[in-house]
Amino acid sequence: MSGFSAEWLALREPVDHRSRNDAVRDAALELFDNRDQAHVVDLGCGSGSNLRALAPHLPKIQEWTLVDYDPKLLAAAKAALSAWADHRETEPDGALRLEKGGKTIFVTFREADLSRDLDSVLDNRIDLVTAAAFFDLVAAPWIKTFCDALIMRELPLYTVLTYDGVEIWRPEHPADAAVLAAFHAHQATDKGFGPAAGPNATAALTEAFEAAGWEGQKGQKIGR
């Protein structure tokens, strides 16, 4: 998946951060209660916005793997995170060691095509898989494959900013319906995974998890 500029991602970041549901985030991150470390994989990381949003709410020591197909975005993420941190060091392999707000954050950058490299990305030490503004850009069959992979590995997922098709226009305009139809048509284009799920992504995630056994024994959700 490519074609997203770092400049555009920087422009939308403040709105993206304000649009997150704090209650959902806090419930998801109860996973790390009484823990001092977290290993996180961020899919489709772009310029690192998801890390900047979540790091203040995670344990004191964090290890992040930022995954993206676009090497330019990975370079932008490295630059943006270096500027964001209170202190940073670059390791010989290009990884970062960041200090921010009393947290120590180790960041590695991985260029990968998730349409074919998903298993190798997930076959590592991981406490949490996360993604932001990602699943409406991938295809429904890939979502099913992804959910199967998480269930098999018992990996929890926290994802945000997935478009669900709900639109409210204020003030209303005669062109609203045409603009929405054009937006949905663009969302459905192939971005490297097949025709994108677009506004059907949340339903595809729900159906895939249920089909793969989202409910474990005694009704407990699968996850660490």
C-alpha atoms as an extended CHARMM CRD file, in Angstrom:
* protein
*
       224  EXT
         1         1  MET       CA              0.0000000000        0.0000000000        0.0000000000  PROA      1               0.0000000000
         2         2  SER       CA              1.4960000000        3.3170000000       -1.0490000000  PROA      2               0.0000000000
         3         3  GLY       CA              0.5090000000        6.7420000000       -2.3450000000  PROA      3               0.0000000000
         4         4  PHE       CA              0.0680000000        8.4910000000        1.0190000000  PROA      4               0.0000000000
         5         5  SER       CA              2.2250000000       11.5670000000        1.5370000000  PROA      5               0.0000000000
         6         6  ALA       CA              3.9010000000       12.3120000000        4.8540000000  PROA      6               0.0000000000
         7         7  GLU       CA              2.7370000000       15.9100000000        4.5270000000  PROA      7               0.0000000000
         8         8  TRP       CA             -0.9150000000       14.8940000000        4.2920000000  PROA      8               0.0000000000
         9         9  LEU       CA             -0.5570000000       12.5130000000        7.2300000000  PROA      9               0.0000000000
        10        10  ALA       CA              0.9690000000       15.3060000000        9.3060000000  PROA      10              0.0000000000
        11        11  LEU       CA             -1.9450000000       17.6080000000        8.4720000000  PROA      11              0.0000000000
        12        12  ARG       CA             -4.5460000000       15.0740000000        9.5860000000  PROA      12              0.0000000000
        13        13  GLU       CA             -2.7390000000       13.8450000000       12.7110000000  PROA      13              0.0000000000
        14        14  PRO       CA             -4.2140000000       16.3660000000       15.1970000000  PROA      14              0.0000000000
        15        15  VAL       CA             -7.7570000000       15.5550000000       14.0470000000  PROA      15              0.0000000000
        16        16  ASP       CA             -7.0470000000       11.8260000000       14.0860000000  PROA      16              0.0000000000
        17        17  HSD       CA             -5.8110000000       12.0280000000       17.6730000000  PROA      17              0.0000000000
        18        18  ARG       CA             -8.8570000000       14.0310000000       18.7990000000  PROA      18              0.0000000000
        19        19  SER       CA            -11.1760000000       11.5350000000       17.0960000000  PROA      19              0.0000000000
        20        20  ARG       CA            -10.0580000000        8.5320000000       19.1500000000  PROA      20              0.0000000000
        21        21  ASN       CA            -12.3650000000        7.0410000000       21.7620000000  PROA      21              0.0000000000
        22        22  ASP       CA            -10.5320000000        7.2830000000       25.0850000000  PROA      22              0.0000000000
        23        23  ALA       CA            -12.8060000000        4.7650000000       26.8230000000  PROA      23              0.0000000000
        24        24  VAL       CA            -12.1660000000        2.1080000000       24.1610000000  PROA      24              0.0000000000
        25        25  ARG       CA             -8.4370000000        2.7960000000       24.3200000000  PROA      25              0.0000000000
        26        26  ASP       CA             -8.3460000000        2.4830000000       28.1020000000  PROA      26              0.0000000000
        27        27  ALA       CA            -10.3410000000       -0.7580000000       28.0320000000  PROA      27              0.0000000000
        28        28  ALA       CA             -8.0170000000       -2.2470000000       25.4230000000  PROA      28              0.0000000000
        29        29  LEU       CA             -4.8650000000       -1.2310000000       27.2420000000  PROA      29              0.0000000000
        30        30  GLU       CA             -5.9830000000       -2.8550000000       30.5030000000  PROA      30              0.0000000000
        31        31  LEU       CA             -3.9670000000       -5.6700000000       28.9760000000  PROA      31              0.0000000000
        32        32  PHE       CA             -0.8950000000       -3.9130000000       30.3460000000  PROA      32              0.0000000000
        33        33  ASP       CA             -2.1000000000       -3.2650000000       33.8880000000  PROA      33              0.0000000000
        34        34  ASN       CA              0.7000000000       -4.0550000000       36.3490000000  PROA      34              0.0000000000
        35        35  ARG       CA              3.1720000000       -4.6220000000       33.5260000000  PROA      35              0.0000000000
        36        36  ASP       CA              6.3020000000       -2.5900000000       32.9150000000  PROA      36              0.0000000000
        37        37  GLN       CA              6.9490000000       -3.6020000000       29.2980000000  PROA      37              0.0000000000
        38        38  ALA       CA              4.9960000000       -3.7880000000       26.0480000000  PROA      38              0.0000000000
        39        39  HSD       CA              5.8700000000       -5.2280000000       22.6350000000  PROA      39              0.0000000000
        40        40  VAL       CA              3.6940000000       -3.6390000000       19.9340000000  PROA      40              0.0000000000
        41        41  VAL       CA              3.4400000000       -4.1310000000       16.1630000000  PROA      41              0.0000000000
        42        42  ASP       CA              1.8360000000       -1.2690000000       14.2450000000  PROA      42              0.0000000000
        43        43  LEU       CA              0.5690000000       -2.2110000000       10.7780000000  PROA      43              0.0000000000
        44        44  GLY       CA              0.5350000000        0.4130000000        8.0490000000  PROA      44              0.0000000000
        45        45  CYS       CA              2.3480000000        2.7800000000       10.3720000000  PROA      45              0.0000000000
        46        46  GLY       CA              2.6460000000        5.7120000000        7.9820000000  PROA      46              0.0000000000
        47        47  SER       CA              4.6240000000        8.4550000000        9.7060000000  PROA      47              0.0000000000
        48        48  GLY       CA              4.2630000000        6.9780000000       13.2120000000  PROA      48              0.0000000000
        49        49  SER       CA              1.1200000000        8.7850000000       14.3710000000  PROA      49              0.0000000000
        50        50  ASN       CA             -0.3060000000        5.7340000000       16.1280000000  PROA      50              0.0000000000
        51        51  LEU       CA              2.8110000000        5.3540000000       18.2650000000  PROA      51              0.0000000000
        52        52  ARG       CA              2.6940000000        9.0190000000       19.2410000000  PROA      52              0.0000000000
        53        53  ALA       CA             -0.9430000000        8.6460000000       20.2790000000  PROA      53              0.0000000000
        54        54  LEU       CA             -0.5470000000        5.4210000000       22.2760000000  PROA      54              0.0000000000
        55        55  ALA       CA              2.9110000000        5.6330000000       23.8370000000  PROA      55              0.0000000000
        56        56  PRO       CA              1.8070000000        7.8940000000       26.7300000000  PROA      56              0.0000000000
        57        57  HSD       CA             -0.7160000000        5.2150000000       27.7950000000  PROA      57              0.0000000000
        58        58  LEU       CA              1.5590000000        2.1820000000       27.6070000000  PROA      58              0.0000000000
        59        59  PRO       CA              4.1090000000        0.8440000000       30.1320000000  PROA      59              0.0000000000
        60        60  LYS       CA              7.3840000000        2.5470000000       30.9330000000  PROA      60              0.0000000000
        61        61  ILE       CA              9.4100000000        0.3450000000       28.5810000000  PROA      61              0.0000000000
        62        62  GLN       CA              8.0630000000       -0.1510000000       25.0770000000  PROA      62              0.0000000000
        63        63  GLU       CA              9.2760000000       -1.9870000000       21.9950000000  PROA      63              0.0000000000
        64        64  TRP       CA              7.5460000000       -1.0370000000       18.7550000000  PROA      64              0.0000000000
        65        65  THR       CA              7.8700000000       -2.5210000000       15.2930000000  PROA      65              0.0000000000
        66        66  LEU       CA              6.5340000000       -0.0740000000       12.7150000000  PROA      66              0.0000000000
        67        67  VAL       CA              5.5140000000       -1.8260000000        9.5080000000  PROA      67              0.0000000000
        68        68  ASP       CA              4.8130000000       -0.1450000000        6.1850000000  PROA      68              0.0000000000
        69        69  TYR       CA              5.1460000000       -0.9200000000        2.4960000000  PROA      69              0.0000000000
        70        70  ASP       CA              6.4490000000        2.5500000000        1.6120000000  PROA      70              0.0000000000
        71        71  PRO       CA             10.1320000000        3.1930000000        2.4990000000  PROA      71              0.0000000000
        72        72  LYS       CA              9.5370000000        6.9450000000        2.2150000000  PROA      72              0.0000000000
        73        73  LEU       CA              6.9100000000        6.7900000000        4.9580000000  PROA      73              0.0000000000
        74        74  LEU       CA              9.1990000000        4.7120000000        7.1520000000  PROA      74              0.0000000000
        75        75  ALA       CA             11.8830000000        7.3610000000        6.7230000000  PROA      75              0.0000000000
        76        76  ALA       CA              9.3090000000       10.0450000000        7.5560000000  PROA      76              0.0000000000
        77        77  ALA       CA              8.2940000000        8.1070000000       10.6570000000  PROA      77              0.0000000000
        78        78  LYS       CA             11.8850000000        7.9070000000       11.8060000000  PROA      78              0.0000000000
        79        79  ALA       CA             12.3700000000       11.6470000000       11.3350000000  PROA      79              0.0000000000
        80        80  ALA       CA              9.0640000000       12.5870000000       12.9800000000  PROA      80              0.0000000000
        81        81  LEU       CA              9.6320000000       10.3380000000       15.9960000000  PROA      81              0.0000000000
        82        82  SER       CA             13.1640000000       11.6530000000       16.4320000000  PROA      82              0.0000000000
        83        83  ALA       CA             11.8010000000       15.2070000000       16.5010000000  PROA      83              0.0000000000
        84        84  TRP       CA              8.9360000000       14.2280000000       18.8580000000  PROA      84              0.0000000000
        85        85  ALA       CA             11.1220000000       12.5470000000       21.4680000000  PROA      85              0.0000000000
        86        86  ASP       CA             12.7280000000       14.3050000000       24.4150000000  PROA      86              0.0000000000
        87        87  HSD       CA             15.9100000000       12.3930000000       23.6300000000  PROA      87              0.0000000000
        88        88  ARG       CA             16.8100000000        9.9270000000       20.9170000000  PROA      88              0.0000000000
        89        89  GLU       CA             19.6530000000        7.6230000000       19.9740000000  PROA      89              0.0000000000
        90        90  THR       CA             20.0870000000        5.7580000000       16.7050000000  PROA      90              0.0000000000
        91        91  GLU       CA             21.2380000000        2.1590000000       16.9550000000  PROA      91              0.0000000000
        92        92  PRO       CA             23.7340000000        0.6930000000       14.4320000000  PROA      92              0.0000000000
        93        93  ASP       CA             20.9080000000       -1.2070000000       12.7100000000  PROA      93              0.0000000000
        94        94  GLY       CA             18.8920000000        1.9860000000       12.2440000000  PROA      94              0.0000000000
        95        95  ALA       CA             16.4960000000        1.3820000000       15.1310000000  PROA      95              0.0000000000
        96        96  LEU       CA             15.6990000000        4.2190000000       17.5240000000  PROA      96              0.0000000000
        97        97  ARG       CA             15.9310000000        4.4440000000       21.2900000000  PROA      97              0.0000000000
        98        98  LEU       CA             13.6270000000        7.2450000000       22.3890000000  PROA      98              0.0000000000
        99        99  GLU       CA             12.9370000000        8.8910000000       25.7210000000  PROA      99              0.0000000000
       100       100  LYS       CA              9.5770000000       10.6320000000       25.9310000000  PROA      100             0.0000000000
       101       101  GLY       CA              7.6020000000       11.6930000000       28.9960000000  PROA      101             0.0000000000
       102       102  GLY       CA              9.4560000000        9.2550000000       31.2550000000  PROA      102             0.0000000000
       103       103  LYS       CA              8.9680000000        6.3510000000       28.8290000000  PROA      103             0.0000000000
       104       104  THR       CA             11.7520000000        4.4450000000       27.0660000000  PROA      104             0.0000000000
       105       105  ILE       CA             10.6670000000        3.4630000000       23.5790000000  PROA      105             0.0000000000
       106       106  PHE       CA             12.6520000000        1.2020000000       21.2530000000  PROA      106             0.0000000000
       107       107  VAL       CA             11.4920000000        1.4560000000       17.6390000000  PROA      107             0.0000000000
       108       108  THR       CA             12.4090000000       -0.7520000000       14.7120000000  PROA      108             0.0000000000
       109       109  PHE       CA             11.2360000000       -0.0740000000       11.1720000000  PROA      109             0.0000000000
       110       110  ARG       CA             10.1960000000       -2.8540000000        8.8360000000  PROA      110             0.0000000000
       111       111  GLU       CA              9.3980000000       -2.5350000000        5.1640000000  PROA      111             0.0000000000
       112       112  ALA       CA              6.9250000000       -5.2800000000        4.2880000000  PROA      112             0.0000000000
       113       113  ASP       CA              4.1300000000       -6.0740000000        1.8660000000  PROA      113             0.0000000000
       114       114  LEU       CA              1.3620000000       -7.2010000000        4.2140000000  PROA      114             0.0000000000
       115       115  SER       CA             -0.5550000000       -8.7600000000        1.3480000000  PROA      115             0.0000000000
       116       116  ARG       CA              2.0750000000      -11.5100000000        1.3150000000  PROA      116             0.0000000000
       117       117  ASP       CA              4.3550000000      -11.0200000000        4.3680000000  PROA      117             0.0000000000
       118       118  LEU       CA              1.7590000000      -11.0740000000        7.1610000000  PROA      118             0.0000000000
       119       119  ASP       CA              2.9190000000      -14.3370000000        8.7360000000  PROA      119             0.0000000000
       120       120  SER       CA              6.5330000000      -13.2380000000        8.9920000000  PROA      120             0.0000000000
       121       121  VAL       CA              5.4610000000       -9.9240000000       10.5500000000  PROA      121             0.0000000000
       122       122  LEU       CA              3.3470000000      -11.6560000000       13.1870000000  PROA      122             0.0000000000
       123       123  ASP       CA              5.8120000000      -14.4640000000       13.9640000000  PROA      123             0.0000000000
       124       124  ASN       CA              7.6830000000      -12.4660000000       16.5950000000  PROA      124             0.0000000000
       125       125  ARG       CA              7.3720000000      -11.6020000000       20.2540000000  PROA      125             0.0000000000
       126       126  ILE       CA              4.2120000000       -9.4610000000       20.3030000000  PROA      126             0.0000000000
       127       127  ASP       CA              1.9100000000       -8.3220000000       23.0960000000  PROA      127             0.0000000000
       128       128  LEU       CA             -0.3930000000       -6.1790000000       20.9390000000  PROA      128             0.0000000000
       129       129  VAL       CA             -1.1430000000       -5.7040000000       17.2480000000  PROA      129             0.0000000000
       130       130  THR       CA             -2.4320000000       -2.2710000000       16.3800000000  PROA      130             0.0000000000
       131       131  ALA       CA             -3.3400000000       -0.1980000000       13.3340000000  PROA      131             0.0000000000
       132       132  ALA       CA             -4.9540000000        3.1540000000       12.6330000000  PROA      132             0.0000000000
       133       133  ALA       CA             -6.9560000000        4.2030000000        9.5530000000  PROA      133             0.0000000000
       134       134  PHE       CA             -5.9830000000        0.9120000000        7.9090000000  PROA      134             0.0000000000
       135       135  PHE       CA             -8.6800000000       -1.7370000000        7.6080000000  PROA      135             0.0000000000
       136       136  ASP       CA            -11.0260000000        0.2000000000        5.3240000000  PROA      136             0.0000000000
       137       137  LEU       CA             -8.1540000000        0.2400000000        2.7950000000  PROA      137             0.0000000000
       138       138  VAL       CA             -7.6520000000       -3.5410000000        2.5810000000  PROA      138             0.0000000000
       139       139  ALA       CA             -9.7950000000       -6.2610000000        1.0310000000  PROA      139             0.0000000000
       140       140  ALA       CA            -12.3700000000       -8.3270000000        2.9090000000  PROA      140             0.0000000000
       141       141  PRO       CA            -10.6360000000      -11.6770000000        2.0840000000  PROA      141             0.0000000000
       142       142  TRP       CA             -7.3830000000      -10.2940000000        3.5180000000  PROA      142             0.0000000000
       143       143  ILE       CA             -9.2270000000       -9.2100000000        6.6690000000  PROA      143             0.0000000000
       144       144  LYS       CA            -10.4090000000      -12.8030000000        7.0840000000  PROA      144             0.0000000000
       145       145  THR       CA             -6.8340000000      -14.0850000000        6.6490000000  PROA      145             0.0000000000
       146       146  PHE       CA             -5.5740000000      -11.5180000000        9.1370000000  PROA      146             0.0000000000
       147       147  CYS       CA             -8.1510000000      -12.3990000000       11.7940000000  PROA      147             0.0000000000
       148       148  ASP       CA             -7.4080000000      -16.1110000000       11.3720000000  PROA      148             0.0000000000
       149       149  ALA       CA             -3.7070000000      -15.3450000000       11.9090000000  PROA      149             0.0000000000
       150       150  LEU       CA             -4.4000000000      -13.4050000000       15.1150000000  PROA      150             0.0000000000
       151       151  ILE       CA             -6.6550000000      -16.1030000000       16.5270000000  PROA      151             0.0000000000
       152       152  MET       CA             -4.1060000000      -18.8140000000       15.7480000000  PROA      152             0.0000000000
       153       153  ARG       CA             -1.4050000000      -16.8540000000       17.6030000000  PROA      153             0.0000000000
       154       154  GLU       CA             -3.7420000000      -15.6150000000       20.3770000000  PROA      154             0.0000000000
       155       155  LEU       CA             -2.7580000000      -12.0240000000       19.6580000000  PROA      155             0.0000000000
       156       156  PRO       CA             -4.9670000000       -9.1190000000       20.7680000000  PROA      156             0.0000000000
       157       157  LEU       CA             -5.8520000000       -6.3200000000       18.3620000000  PROA      157             0.0000000000
       158       158  TYR       CA             -6.5020000000       -2.6470000000       19.0140000000  PROA      158             0.0000000000
       159       159  THR       CA             -7.4810000000       -0.6430000000       15.9470000000  PROA      159             0.0000000000
       160       160  VAL       CA             -8.8970000000        2.8500000000       15.5060000000  PROA      160             0.0000000000
       161       161  LEU       CA            -10.1730000000        5.2140000000       12.8190000000  PROA      161             0.0000000000
       162       162  THR       CA            -11.8190000000        2.6150000000       10.5950000000  PROA      162             0.0000000000
       163       163  TYR       CA            -14.4190000000        4.2750000000        8.3780000000  PROA      163             0.0000000000
       164       164  ASP       CA            -17.8490000000        2.6500000000        8.7680000000  PROA      164             0.0000000000
       165       165  GLY       CA            -19.8560000000        4.5820000000        6.1850000000  PROA      165             0.0000000000
       166       166  VAL       CA            -21.7260000000        6.8170000000        8.6500000000  PROA      166             0.0000000000
       167       167  GLU       CA            -21.8750000000       10.3590000000        7.2590000000  PROA      167             0.0000000000
       168       168  ILE       CA            -23.4930000000       13.5050000000        8.6690000000  PROA      168             0.0000000000
       169       169  TRP       CA            -23.3390000000       16.6130000000        6.4840000000  PROA      169             0.0000000000
       170       170  ARG       CA            -23.8110000000       20.0740000000        7.9860000000  PROA      170             0.0000000000
       171       171  PRO       CA            -25.0620000000       22.1660000000        6.3390000000  PROA      171             0.0000000000
       172       172  GLU       CA            -26.7090000000       19.9030000000        3.7970000000  PROA      172             0.0000000000
       173       173  HSD       CA            -25.9330000000       20.4810000000        0.1240000000  PROA      173             0.0000000000
       174       174  PRO       CA            -27.4690000000       19.0790000000       -3.0710000000  PROA      174             0.0000000000
       175       175  ALA       CA            -24.0920000000       17.5700000000       -3.9920000000  PROA      175             0.0000000000
       176       176  ASP       CA            -23.7580000000       15.5710000000       -0.7500000000  PROA      176             0.0000000000
       177       177  ALA       CA            -25.0100000000       12.2820000000       -2.2080000000  PROA      177             0.0000000000
       178       178  ALA       CA            -22.7860000000       12.5420000000       -5.2820000000  PROA      178             0.0000000000
       179       179  VAL       CA            -19.7310000000       13.3680000000       -3.1920000000  PROA      179             0.0000000000
       180       180  LEU       CA            -20.4150000000       10.4250000000       -0.8750000000  PROA      180             0.0000000000
       181       181  ALA       CA            -20.8710000000        8.0450000000       -3.8110000000  PROA      181             0.0000000000
       182       182  ALA       CA            -17.5810000000        9.2190000000       -5.3060000000  PROA      182             0.0000000000
       183       183  PHE       CA            -15.8270000000        8.7690000000       -1.9730000000  PROA      183             0.0000000000
       184       184  HSD       CA            -17.1550000000        5.2370000000       -1.5650000000  PROA      184             0.0000000000
       185       185  ALA       CA            -16.1410000000        4.3910000000       -5.1290000000  PROA      185             0.0000000000
       186       186  HSD       CA            -12.6180000000        5.6110000000       -4.4470000000  PROA      186             0.0000000000
       187       187  GLN       CA            -12.4710000000        3.7110000000       -1.1630000000  PROA      187             0.0000000000
       188       188  ALA       CA            -13.3030000000        0.4880000000       -2.9980000000  PROA      188             0.0000000000
       189       189  THR       CA            -10.3180000000        0.7480000000       -5.3380000000  PROA      189             0.0000000000
       190       190  ASP       CA             -7.4630000000       -1.7440000000       -5.0700000000  PROA      190             0.0000000000
       191       191  LYS       CA             -4.7030000000       -0.4440000000       -2.8150000000  PROA      191             0.0000000000
       192       192  GLY       CA             -2.5590000000       -3.5570000000       -3.0230000000  PROA      192             0.0000000000
       193       193  PHE       CA             -4.8210000000       -6.1180000000       -1.3100000000  PROA      193             0.0000000000
       194       194  GLY       CA             -7.6450000000       -6.3880000000       -3.8540000000  PROA      194             0.0000000000
       195       195  PRO       CA            -10.7950000000       -4.2150000000       -3.9180000000  PROA      195             0.0000000000
       196       196  ALA       CA            -10.8580000000       -2.4230000000       -0.5680000000  PROA      196             0.0000000000
       197       197  ALA       CA            -13.5710000000       -3.1290000000        2.0020000000  PROA      197             0.0000000000
       198       198  GLY       CA            -14.1720000000        0.5930000000        2.5700000000  PROA      198             0.0000000000
       199       199  PRO       CA            -17.2580000000        1.2170000000        4.7300000000  PROA      199             0.0000000000
       200       200  ASN       CA            -17.7910000000       -2.5510000000        5.0660000000  PROA      200             0.0000000000
       201       201  ALA       CA            -14.4900000000       -3.0530000000        6.8850000000  PROA      201             0.0000000000
       202       202  THR       CA            -15.8800000000       -3.0300000000       10.4350000000  PROA      202             0.0000000000
       203       203  ALA       CA            -18.5130000000       -5.6090000000        9.5040000000  PROA      203             0.0000000000
       204       204  ALA       CA            -15.8340000000       -7.7090000000        7.7900000000  PROA      204             0.0000000000
       205       205  LEU       CA            -13.6780000000       -7.6180000000       10.9230000000  PROA      205             0.0000000000
       206       206  THR       CA            -16.5890000000       -8.6410000000       13.1430000000  PROA      206             0.0000000000
       207       207  GLU       CA            -17.6440000000      -11.4880000000       10.8520000000  PROA      207             0.0000000000
       208       208  ALA       CA            -14.0860000000      -12.7400000000       10.4460000000  PROA      208             0.0000000000
       209       209  PHE       CA            -13.3920000000      -12.8280000000       14.1790000000  PROA      209             0.0000000000
       210       210  GLU       CA            -16.6730000000      -14.6010000000       14.8830000000  PROA      210             0.0000000000
       211       211  ALA       CA            -16.0190000000      -17.1460000000       12.1190000000  PROA      211             0.0000000000
       212       212  ALA       CA            -12.4730000000      -17.7440000000       13.3960000000  PROA      212             0.0000000000
       213       213  GLY       CA            -13.5690000000      -18.3340000000       16.9790000000  PROA      213             0.0000000000
       214       214  TRP       CA            -13.4520000000      -14.9070000000       18.6190000000  PROA      214             0.0000000000
       215       215  GLU       CA            -15.1620000000      -16.3890000000       21.6640000000  PROA      215             0.0000000000
       216       216  GLY       CA            -12.8710000000      -18.8090000000       23.4300000000  PROA      216             0.0000000000
       217       217  GLN       CA            -13.7220000000      -21.4170000000       26.0220000000  PROA      217             0.0000000000
       218       218  LYS       CA            -16.2220000000      -20.3230000000       28.6750000000  PROA      218             0.0000000000
       219       219  GLY       CA            -16.9990000000      -17.2420000000       26.6150000000  PROA      219             0.0000000000
       220       220  GLN       CA            -13.6330000000      -15.6320000000       27.2010000000  PROA      220             0.0000000000
       221       221  LYS       CA            -12.2810000000      -13.5090000000       24.3620000000  PROA      221             0.0000000000
       222       222  ILE       CA             -9.0730000000      -14.8370000000       22.9590000000  PROA      222             0.0000000000
       223       223  GLY       CA             -6.0230000000      -12.7190000000       23.7200000000  PROA      223             0.0000000000
       224       224  ARG       CA             -3.1780000000      -12.2500000000       26.1140000000  PROA      224             0.0000000000
